[in-house]
Tab-separated table of C-alpha atoms and ligand atoms in Angstrom:
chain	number	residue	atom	x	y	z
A	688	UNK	CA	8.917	-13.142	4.032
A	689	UNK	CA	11.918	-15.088	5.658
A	690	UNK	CA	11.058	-18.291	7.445
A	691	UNK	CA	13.366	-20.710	9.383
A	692	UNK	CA	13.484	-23.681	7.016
A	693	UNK	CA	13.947	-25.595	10.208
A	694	UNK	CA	9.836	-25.325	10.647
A	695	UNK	CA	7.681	-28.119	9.518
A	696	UNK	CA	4.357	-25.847	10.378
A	697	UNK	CA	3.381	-22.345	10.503
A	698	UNK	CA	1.766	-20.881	13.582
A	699	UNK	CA	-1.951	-20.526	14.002
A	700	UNK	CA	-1.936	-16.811	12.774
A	701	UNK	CA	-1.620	-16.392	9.203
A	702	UNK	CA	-2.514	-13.781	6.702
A	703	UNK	CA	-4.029	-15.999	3.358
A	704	UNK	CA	-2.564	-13.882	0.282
A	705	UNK	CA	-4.699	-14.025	-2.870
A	706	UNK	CA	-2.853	-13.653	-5.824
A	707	UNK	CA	-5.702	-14.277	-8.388
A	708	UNK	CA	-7.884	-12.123	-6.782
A	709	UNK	CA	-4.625	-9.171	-6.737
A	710	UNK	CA	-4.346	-10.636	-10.875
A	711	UNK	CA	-8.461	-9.827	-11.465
A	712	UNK	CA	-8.052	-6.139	-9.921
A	713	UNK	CA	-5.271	-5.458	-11.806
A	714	UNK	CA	-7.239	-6.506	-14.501
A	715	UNK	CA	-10.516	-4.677	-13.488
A	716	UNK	CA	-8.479	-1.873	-13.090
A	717	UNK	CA	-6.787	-1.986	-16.320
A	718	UNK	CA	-10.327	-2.170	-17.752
A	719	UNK	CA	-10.861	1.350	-16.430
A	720	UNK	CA	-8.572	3.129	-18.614
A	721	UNK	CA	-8.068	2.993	-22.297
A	722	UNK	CA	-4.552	3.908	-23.391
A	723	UNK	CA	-2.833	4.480	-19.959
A	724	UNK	CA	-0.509	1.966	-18.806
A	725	UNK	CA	-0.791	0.951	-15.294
A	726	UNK	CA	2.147	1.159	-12.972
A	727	UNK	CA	1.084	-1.160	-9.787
A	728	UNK	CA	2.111	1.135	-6.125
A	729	UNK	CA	3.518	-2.347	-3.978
A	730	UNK	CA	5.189	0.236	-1.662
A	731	UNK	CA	5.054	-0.730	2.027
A	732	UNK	CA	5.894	-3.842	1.670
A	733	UNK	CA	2.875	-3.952	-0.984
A	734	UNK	CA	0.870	-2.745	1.151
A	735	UNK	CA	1.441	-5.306	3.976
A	736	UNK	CA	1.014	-8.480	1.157
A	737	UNK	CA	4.672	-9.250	-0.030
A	738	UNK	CA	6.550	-7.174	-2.294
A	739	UNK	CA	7.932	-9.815	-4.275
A	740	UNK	CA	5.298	-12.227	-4.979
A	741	UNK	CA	2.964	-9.141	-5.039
A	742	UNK	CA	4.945	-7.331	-7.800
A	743	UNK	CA	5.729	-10.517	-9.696
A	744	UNK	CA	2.058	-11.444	-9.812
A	745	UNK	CA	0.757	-7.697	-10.710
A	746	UNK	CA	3.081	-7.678	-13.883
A	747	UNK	CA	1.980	-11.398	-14.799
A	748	UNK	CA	-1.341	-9.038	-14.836
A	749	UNK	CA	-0.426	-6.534	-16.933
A	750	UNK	CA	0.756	-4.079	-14.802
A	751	UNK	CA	3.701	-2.203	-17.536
A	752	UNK	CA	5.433	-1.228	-14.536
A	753	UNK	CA	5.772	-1.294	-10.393
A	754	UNK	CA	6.297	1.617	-7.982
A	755	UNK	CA	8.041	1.587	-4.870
A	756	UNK	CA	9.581	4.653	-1.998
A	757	UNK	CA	12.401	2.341	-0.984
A	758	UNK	CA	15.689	1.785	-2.794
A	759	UNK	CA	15.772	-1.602	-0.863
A	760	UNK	CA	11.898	-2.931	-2.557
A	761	UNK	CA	12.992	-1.732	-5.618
A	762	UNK	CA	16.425	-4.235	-5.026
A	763	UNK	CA	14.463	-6.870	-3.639
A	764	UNK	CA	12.058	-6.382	-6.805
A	765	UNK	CA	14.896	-7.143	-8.924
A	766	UNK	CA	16.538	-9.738	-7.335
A	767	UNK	CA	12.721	-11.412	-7.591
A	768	UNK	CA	13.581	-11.613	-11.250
A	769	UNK	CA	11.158	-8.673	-12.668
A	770	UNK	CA	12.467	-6.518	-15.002
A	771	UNK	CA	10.038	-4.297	-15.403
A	772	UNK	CA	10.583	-0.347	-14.667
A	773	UNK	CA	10.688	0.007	-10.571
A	774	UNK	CA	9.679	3.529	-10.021
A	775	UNK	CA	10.880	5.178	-6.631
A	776	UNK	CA	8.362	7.487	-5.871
A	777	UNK	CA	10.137	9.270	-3.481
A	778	UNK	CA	13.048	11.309	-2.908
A	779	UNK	CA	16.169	9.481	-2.000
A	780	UNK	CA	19.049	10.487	-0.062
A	781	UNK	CA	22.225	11.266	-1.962
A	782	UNK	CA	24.113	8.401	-0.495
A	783	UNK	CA	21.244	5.969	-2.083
A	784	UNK	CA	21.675	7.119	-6.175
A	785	UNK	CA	24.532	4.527	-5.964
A	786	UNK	CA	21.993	1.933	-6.144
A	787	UNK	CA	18.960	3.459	-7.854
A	788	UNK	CA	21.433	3.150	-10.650
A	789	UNK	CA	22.698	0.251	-10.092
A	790	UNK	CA	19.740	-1.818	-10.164
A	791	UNK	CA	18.160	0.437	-12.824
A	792	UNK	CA	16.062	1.955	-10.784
A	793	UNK	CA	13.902	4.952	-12.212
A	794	UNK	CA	14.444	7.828	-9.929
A	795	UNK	CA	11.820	10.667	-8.814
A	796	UNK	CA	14.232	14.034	-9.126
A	797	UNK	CA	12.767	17.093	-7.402
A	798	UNK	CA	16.294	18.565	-6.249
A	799	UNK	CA	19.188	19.920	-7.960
A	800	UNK	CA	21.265	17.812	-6.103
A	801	UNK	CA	20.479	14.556	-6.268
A	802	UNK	CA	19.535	15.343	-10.037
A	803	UNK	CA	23.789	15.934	-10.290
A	804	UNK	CA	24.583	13.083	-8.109
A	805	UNK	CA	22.666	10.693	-10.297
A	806	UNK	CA	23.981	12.620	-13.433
A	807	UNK	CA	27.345	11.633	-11.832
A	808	UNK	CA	26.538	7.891	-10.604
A	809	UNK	CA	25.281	6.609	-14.096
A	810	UNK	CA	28.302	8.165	-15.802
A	811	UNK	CA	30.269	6.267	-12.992
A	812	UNK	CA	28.267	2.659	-13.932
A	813	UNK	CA	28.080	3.484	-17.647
A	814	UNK	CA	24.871	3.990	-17.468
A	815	UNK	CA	21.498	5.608	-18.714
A	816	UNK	CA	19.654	5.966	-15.509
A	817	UNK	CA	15.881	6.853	-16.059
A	818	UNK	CA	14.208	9.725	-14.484
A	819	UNK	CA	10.878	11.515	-13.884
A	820	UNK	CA	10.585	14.915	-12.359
A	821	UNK	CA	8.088	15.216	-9.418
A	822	UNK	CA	5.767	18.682	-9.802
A	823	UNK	CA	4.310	20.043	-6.458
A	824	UNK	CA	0.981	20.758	-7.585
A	825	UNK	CA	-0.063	21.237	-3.898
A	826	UNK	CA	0.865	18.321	-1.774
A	827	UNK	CA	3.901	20.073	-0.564
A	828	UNK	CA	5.765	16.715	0.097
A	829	UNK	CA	8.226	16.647	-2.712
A	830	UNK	CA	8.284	18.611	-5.860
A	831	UNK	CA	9.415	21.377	-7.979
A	832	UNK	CA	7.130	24.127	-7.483
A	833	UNK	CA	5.533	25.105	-11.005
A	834	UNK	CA	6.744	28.464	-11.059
A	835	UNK	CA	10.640	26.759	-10.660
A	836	UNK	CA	10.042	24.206	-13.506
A	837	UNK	CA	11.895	25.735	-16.072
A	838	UNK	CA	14.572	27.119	-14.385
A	839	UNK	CA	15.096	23.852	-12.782
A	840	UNK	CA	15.803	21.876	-16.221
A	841	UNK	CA	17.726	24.678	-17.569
A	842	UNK	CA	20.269	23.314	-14.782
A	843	UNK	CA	19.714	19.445	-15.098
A	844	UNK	CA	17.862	18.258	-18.099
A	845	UNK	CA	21.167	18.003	-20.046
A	846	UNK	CA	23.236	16.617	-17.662
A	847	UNK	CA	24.806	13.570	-19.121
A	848	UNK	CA	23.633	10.041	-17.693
A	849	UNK	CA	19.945	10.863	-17.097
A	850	UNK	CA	17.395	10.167	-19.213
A	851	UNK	CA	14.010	12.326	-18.558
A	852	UNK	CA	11.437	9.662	-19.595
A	853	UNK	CA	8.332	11.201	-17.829
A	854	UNK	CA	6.990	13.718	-15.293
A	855	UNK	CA	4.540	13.286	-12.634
A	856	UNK	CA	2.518	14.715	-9.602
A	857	UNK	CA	0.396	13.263	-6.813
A	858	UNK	CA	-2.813	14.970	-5.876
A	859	UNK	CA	-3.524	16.499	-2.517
A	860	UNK	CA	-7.154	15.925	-2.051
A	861	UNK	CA	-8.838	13.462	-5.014
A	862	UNK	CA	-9.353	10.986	-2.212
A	863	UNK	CA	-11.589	12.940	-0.161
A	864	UNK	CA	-13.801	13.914	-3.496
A	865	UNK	CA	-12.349	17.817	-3.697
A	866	UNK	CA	-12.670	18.342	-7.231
A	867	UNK	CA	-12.371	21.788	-7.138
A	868	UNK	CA	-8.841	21.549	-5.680
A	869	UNK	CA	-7.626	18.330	-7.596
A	870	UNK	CA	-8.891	20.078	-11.178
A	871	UNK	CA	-7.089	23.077	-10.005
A	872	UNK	CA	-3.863	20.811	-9.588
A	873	UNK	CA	-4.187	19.175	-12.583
A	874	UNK	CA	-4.602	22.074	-14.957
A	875	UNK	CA	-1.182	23.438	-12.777
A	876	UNK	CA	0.463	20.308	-13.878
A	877	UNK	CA	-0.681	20.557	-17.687
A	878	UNK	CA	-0.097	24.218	-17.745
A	879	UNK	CA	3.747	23.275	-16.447
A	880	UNK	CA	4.195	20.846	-18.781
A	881	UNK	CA	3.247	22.874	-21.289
A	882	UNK	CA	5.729	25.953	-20.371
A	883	UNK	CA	8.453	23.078	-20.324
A	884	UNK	CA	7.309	21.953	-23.821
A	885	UNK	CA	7.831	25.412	-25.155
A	886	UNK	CA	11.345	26.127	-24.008
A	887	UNK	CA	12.134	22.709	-25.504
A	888	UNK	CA	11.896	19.897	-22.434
A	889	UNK	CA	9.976	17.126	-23.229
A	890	UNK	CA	8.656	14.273	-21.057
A	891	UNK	CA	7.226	11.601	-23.040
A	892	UNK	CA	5.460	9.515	-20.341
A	893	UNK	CA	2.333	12.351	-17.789
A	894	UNK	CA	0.866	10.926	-14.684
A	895	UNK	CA	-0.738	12.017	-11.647
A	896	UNK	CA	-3.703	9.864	-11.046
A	897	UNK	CA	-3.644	6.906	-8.261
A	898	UNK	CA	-6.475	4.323	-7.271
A	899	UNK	CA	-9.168	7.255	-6.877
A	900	UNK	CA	-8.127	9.296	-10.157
A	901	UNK	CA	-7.861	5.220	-12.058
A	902	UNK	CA	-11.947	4.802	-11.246
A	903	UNK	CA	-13.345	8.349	-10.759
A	904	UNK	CA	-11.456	10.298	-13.562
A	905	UNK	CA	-10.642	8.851	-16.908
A	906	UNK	CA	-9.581	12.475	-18.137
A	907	UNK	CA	-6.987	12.692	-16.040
A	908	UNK	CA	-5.123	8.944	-16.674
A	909	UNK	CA	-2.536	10.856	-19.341
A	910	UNK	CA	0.257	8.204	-20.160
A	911	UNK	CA	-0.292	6.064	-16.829
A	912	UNK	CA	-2.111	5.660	-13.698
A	913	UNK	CA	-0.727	4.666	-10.444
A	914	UNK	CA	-3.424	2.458	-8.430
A	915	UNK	CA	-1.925	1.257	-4.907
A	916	UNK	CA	-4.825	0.301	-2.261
A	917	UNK	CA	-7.232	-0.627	-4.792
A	918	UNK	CA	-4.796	-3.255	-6.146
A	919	UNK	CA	-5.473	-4.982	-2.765
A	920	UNK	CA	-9.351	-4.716	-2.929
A	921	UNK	CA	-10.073	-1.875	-1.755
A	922	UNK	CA	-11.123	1.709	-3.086
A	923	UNK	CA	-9.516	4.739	-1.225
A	924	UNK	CA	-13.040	5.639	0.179
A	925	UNK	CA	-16.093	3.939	0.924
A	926	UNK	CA	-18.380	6.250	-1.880
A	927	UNK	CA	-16.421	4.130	-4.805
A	928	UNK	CA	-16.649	1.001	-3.601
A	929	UNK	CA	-19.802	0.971	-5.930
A	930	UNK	CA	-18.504	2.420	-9.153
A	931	UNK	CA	-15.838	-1.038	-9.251
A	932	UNK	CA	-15.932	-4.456	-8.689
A	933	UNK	CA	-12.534	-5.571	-6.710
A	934	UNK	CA	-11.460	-8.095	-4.405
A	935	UNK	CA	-9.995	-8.441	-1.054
A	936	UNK	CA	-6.457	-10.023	-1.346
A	937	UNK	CA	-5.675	-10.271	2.144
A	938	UNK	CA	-7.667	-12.736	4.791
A	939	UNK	CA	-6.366	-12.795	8.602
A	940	UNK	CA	-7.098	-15.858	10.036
A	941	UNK	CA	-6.313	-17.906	13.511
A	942	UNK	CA	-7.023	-20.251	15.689
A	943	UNK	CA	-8.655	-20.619	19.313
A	944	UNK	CA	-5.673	-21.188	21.514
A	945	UNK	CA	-7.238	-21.917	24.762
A	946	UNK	CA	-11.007	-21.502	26.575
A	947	UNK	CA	-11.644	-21.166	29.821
A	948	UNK	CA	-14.762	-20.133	31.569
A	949	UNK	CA	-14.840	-17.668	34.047
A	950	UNK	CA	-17.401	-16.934	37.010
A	951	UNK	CA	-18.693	-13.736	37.161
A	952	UNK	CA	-17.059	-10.330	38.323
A	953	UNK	CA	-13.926	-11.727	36.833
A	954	UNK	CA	-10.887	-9.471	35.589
A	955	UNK	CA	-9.846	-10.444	32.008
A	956	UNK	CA	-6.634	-9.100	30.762
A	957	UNK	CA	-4.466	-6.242	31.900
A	958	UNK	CA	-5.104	-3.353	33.631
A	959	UNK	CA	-8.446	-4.374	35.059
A	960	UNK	CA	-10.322	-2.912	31.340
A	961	UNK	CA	-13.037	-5.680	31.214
A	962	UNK	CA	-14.538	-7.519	34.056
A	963	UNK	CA	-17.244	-10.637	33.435
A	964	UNK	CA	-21.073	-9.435	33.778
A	965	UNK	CA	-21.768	-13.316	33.831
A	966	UNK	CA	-19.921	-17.033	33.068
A	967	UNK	CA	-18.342	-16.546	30.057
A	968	UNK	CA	-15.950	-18.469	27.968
A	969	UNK	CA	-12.919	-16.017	27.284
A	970	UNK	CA	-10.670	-17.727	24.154
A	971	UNK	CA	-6.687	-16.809	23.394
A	972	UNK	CA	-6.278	-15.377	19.997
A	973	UNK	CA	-2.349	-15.408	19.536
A	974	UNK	CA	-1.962	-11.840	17.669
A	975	UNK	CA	-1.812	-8.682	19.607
A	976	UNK	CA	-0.633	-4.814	18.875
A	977	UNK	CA	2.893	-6.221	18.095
A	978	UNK	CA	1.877	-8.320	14.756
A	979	UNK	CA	-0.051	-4.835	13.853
A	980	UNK	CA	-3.178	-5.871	15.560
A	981	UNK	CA	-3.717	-2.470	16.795
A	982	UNK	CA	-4.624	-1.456	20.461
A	983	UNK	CA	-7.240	0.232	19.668
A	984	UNK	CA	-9.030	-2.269	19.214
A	985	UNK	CA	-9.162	-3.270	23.092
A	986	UNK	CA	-12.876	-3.885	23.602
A	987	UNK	CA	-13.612	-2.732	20.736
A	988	UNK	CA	-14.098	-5.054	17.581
A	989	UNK	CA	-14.952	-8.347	16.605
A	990	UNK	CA	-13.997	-11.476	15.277
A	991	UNK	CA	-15.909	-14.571	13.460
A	992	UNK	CA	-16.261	-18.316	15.131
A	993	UNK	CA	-17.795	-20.981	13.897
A	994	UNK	CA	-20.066	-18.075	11.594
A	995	UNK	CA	-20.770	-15.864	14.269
A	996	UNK	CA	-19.657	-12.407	15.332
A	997	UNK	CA	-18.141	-12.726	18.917
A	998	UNK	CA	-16.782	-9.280	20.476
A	999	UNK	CA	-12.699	-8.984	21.778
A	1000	UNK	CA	-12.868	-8.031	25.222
A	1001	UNK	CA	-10.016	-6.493	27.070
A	1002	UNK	CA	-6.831	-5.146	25.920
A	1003	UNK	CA	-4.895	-6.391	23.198
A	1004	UNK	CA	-1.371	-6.872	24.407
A	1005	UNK	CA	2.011	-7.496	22.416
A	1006	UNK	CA	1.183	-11.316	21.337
A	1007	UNK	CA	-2.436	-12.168	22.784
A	1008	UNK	CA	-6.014	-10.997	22.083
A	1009	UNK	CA	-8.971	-12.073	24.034
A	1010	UNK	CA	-12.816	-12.846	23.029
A	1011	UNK	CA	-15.650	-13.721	24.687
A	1012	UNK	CA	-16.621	-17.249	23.136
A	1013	UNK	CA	-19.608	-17.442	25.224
A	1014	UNK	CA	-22.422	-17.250	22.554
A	1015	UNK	CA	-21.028	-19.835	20.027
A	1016	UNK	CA	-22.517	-23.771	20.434
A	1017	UNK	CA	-20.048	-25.773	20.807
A	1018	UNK	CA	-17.069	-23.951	20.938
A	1019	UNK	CA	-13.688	-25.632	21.276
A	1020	UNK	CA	-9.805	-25.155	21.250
A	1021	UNK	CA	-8.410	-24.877	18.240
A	1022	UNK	CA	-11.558	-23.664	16.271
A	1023	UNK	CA	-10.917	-21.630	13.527
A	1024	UNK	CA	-11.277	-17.846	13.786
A	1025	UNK	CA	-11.011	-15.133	11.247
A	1026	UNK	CA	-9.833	-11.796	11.725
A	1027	UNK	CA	-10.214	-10.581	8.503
A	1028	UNK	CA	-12.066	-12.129	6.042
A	1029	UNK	CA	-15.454	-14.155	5.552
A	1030	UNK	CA	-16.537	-17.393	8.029
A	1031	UNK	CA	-20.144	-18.732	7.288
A	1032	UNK	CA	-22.088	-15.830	5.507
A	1033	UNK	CA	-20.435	-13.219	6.896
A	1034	UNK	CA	-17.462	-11.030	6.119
A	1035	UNK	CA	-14.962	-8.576	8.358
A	1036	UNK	CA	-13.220	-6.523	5.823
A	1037	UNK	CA	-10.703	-4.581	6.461
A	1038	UNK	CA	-12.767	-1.243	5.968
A	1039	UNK	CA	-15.013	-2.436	9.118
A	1040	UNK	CA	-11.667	-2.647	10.807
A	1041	UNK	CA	-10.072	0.407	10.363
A	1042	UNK	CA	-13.663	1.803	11.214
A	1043	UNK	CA	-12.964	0.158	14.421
A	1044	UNK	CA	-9.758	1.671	15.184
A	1045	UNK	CA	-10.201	4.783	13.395
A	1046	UNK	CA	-8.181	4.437	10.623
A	1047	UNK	CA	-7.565	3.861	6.990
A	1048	UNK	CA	-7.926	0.448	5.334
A	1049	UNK	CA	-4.577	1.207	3.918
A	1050	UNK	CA	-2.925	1.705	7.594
A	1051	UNK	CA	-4.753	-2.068	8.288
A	1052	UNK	CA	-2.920	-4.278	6.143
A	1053	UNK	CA	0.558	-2.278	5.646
A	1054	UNK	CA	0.596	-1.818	9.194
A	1055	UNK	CA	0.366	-5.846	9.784
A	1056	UNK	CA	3.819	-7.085	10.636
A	1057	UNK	CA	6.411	-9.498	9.098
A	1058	UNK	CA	6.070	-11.760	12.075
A	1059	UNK	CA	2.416	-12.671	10.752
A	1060	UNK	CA	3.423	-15.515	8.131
A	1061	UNK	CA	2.003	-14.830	4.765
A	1062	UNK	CA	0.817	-17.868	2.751
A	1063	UNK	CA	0.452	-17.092	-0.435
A	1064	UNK	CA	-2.089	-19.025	-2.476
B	2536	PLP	C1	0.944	5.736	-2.615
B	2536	PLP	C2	1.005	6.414	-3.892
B	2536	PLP	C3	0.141	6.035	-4.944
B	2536	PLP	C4	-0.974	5.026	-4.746
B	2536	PLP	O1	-1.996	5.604	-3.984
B	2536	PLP	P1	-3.374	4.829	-3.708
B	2536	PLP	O2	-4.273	5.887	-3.175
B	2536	PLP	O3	-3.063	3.776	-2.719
B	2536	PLP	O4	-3.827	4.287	-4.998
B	2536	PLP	C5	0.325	6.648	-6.160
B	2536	PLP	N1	1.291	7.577	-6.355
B	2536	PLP	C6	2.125	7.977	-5.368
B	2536	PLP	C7	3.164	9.007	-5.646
B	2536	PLP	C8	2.009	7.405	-4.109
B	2536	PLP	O5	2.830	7.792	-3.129
């Protein structure tokens, strides 16, 4: 992330990056599947960690290969120095094959035309540009439907410039434990590849599986799994968290800005939301709902100080978050607070979180913003 090199210091906010422990799940991970090579998902920014150092330090891993949605990670990937293949696993506008090619990109193709403009880019660059063509196998985001398949590379699969190194499809329901549905949408895919096979269009390199398929479903890794959120320490859902060891790679961590106590019956932060039973100390936590610190989370979460649980009371604006301080001995300015993370013996992960605000661990940590300064260690 950019940061005036004017500044001597970072602010008291900070989200701690991890690499080893992002290195040991892509290592864990790895361990899960026997022949499959694993392409690392760092889209969103990886998740909310850093795309660069992130994708640099999941290929140092062992991850074969990185996926991305946006042209521009894939470009900032390569001007990081990885040369790994950059999947885009999304459908890009027309105006954007320009530079999928030129920074040898591998495209996702699930439309005629941007399967001709590409065709026509990389014969522009002198090029080979790689592609993989995306199967709707009931997701209904992007995709050839399965019935279209064949009819579809009768059109494209020969066009000069492309290079059809693999075919893929994304599950609509593995996450939530659906079997029934996600076998159904795997045989789908299998069957299509098969019909493709016979009429003479091959795709050397299958996959479909992401972090839930990776640890649940070793029959359905084919040529390569594509783990995102578990990368980052975290399974998709709570029921796998058992079945793998991984590690948190994110900690969110401040500092007490200010204390004050306040008599009873007092207001504390807009709109009148939380009002003193008693004399409390109220501290400053500088992070609010425009670093990602969600509003939801007005009166309604915690945070650790000095080892203890202490409760945010209030709303959390733009910049500032309150808690009530009153319970912790000896409580001063500038103490050390963690968002995320573990203080003494006890941990706030970012599951507990998005419990909290009723989310997704995943919408947690992407949805943190630049703005927070990430330190990577
Ligand atoms: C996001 C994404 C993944 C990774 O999903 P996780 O559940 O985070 O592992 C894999 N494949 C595609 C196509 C994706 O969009």
């Amino acid at each position: 992330m950019s940061h005036p090199s004017t500044l001597t210091s970072h602010g008291p906010t900070i989200a701690e990056v991890d690499l080893n422990a992002l290195q040991e799940n892509v290592r864990t991970i790895k361990d899960f599947t026997e022949n499959s090579r694993l392409m690392a998902v760092i889209k969103t920014n990886a998740y909310g960690h850093g795309v660069v150092p992130i994708g640099r330090a999941a290929v140092r891993a062992g991850a074969a290969r990185l996926g991305v949605t946006m042209v521009d990670e894939g470009a900032q990937l390569r001007a990081g120095g990885i040369d790994v293949p950059i999947h885009i696993l999304s459908s890009i506008m027309s105006w954007q094959a320009r530079d999928a090619v030129r920074y040898d990109l591998t495209s996702s193709v699930s439309s005629l035309e941007l399967a001709h403009t590409l065709s026509r880019e990389a014969i522009r660059q002198k090029k080979k540009h790689q592609v993989h063509l995306k199967i709707d196998t009931g997701l209904h985001r992007f995709g050839i439907q399965p019935e279209e398949a064949i009819a579809f590379c009768r059109s494209v699969y020969d066009l000069t410039g492309l290079e059809w190194e693999g075919i893929y499809t994304h599950f609509s329901s593995a996450d939530e434990g659906d079997w029934k549905t996600t076998e159904e949408q795997f045989a789908l895919f299998l069957e299509t590849i098969e019909k493709l096979k016979e009429h003479g269009y091959h795709f050397p390199i299958r996959h479909a599986g992401a972090s839930t398929i990776a640890i649940e479903r070793k029959d359905m890794h084919l040529e390569m799994i594509r783990p995102g959120i578990a990368l980052f320490g975290y399974t998709p859902e709570e029921r796998q968290s058992e079945m793998i060891s991984l590690k948190p790679v994110m900690g969110l961590k401040s500092r007490l800005l200010h204390v004050r106590e306040l008599p009873p019956n007092t207001s504390v932060g807009y709109g009148n939301n939380y009002v003193t039973k008693d004399y409390e100390k109220i501290a400053v936590i500088p992070i609010g709902h425009g670093d990602g610190y969600h509003r939801a989370l007005s009166n309604n979460g915690e945070m650790l100080v000095r080892g203890r649980r202490v409760p945010i009371v209030g709303e959390v604006s733009l910049d500032q978050t309150l808690i009530d301080v009153t319970a912790v001995p000896d409580v001063q300015e500038g103490d050390a607070v963690v968002l995320m993370g573990s203080q003494g013996a006890d941990t706030i992960s970012a599951r507990e979180i998005a419990g909290w605000m009723g989310s997704i661990v995943d919408e947690v940590l992407a949805g943190l913003k630049e703005r927070v300064e990430r330190i990577y260690e």
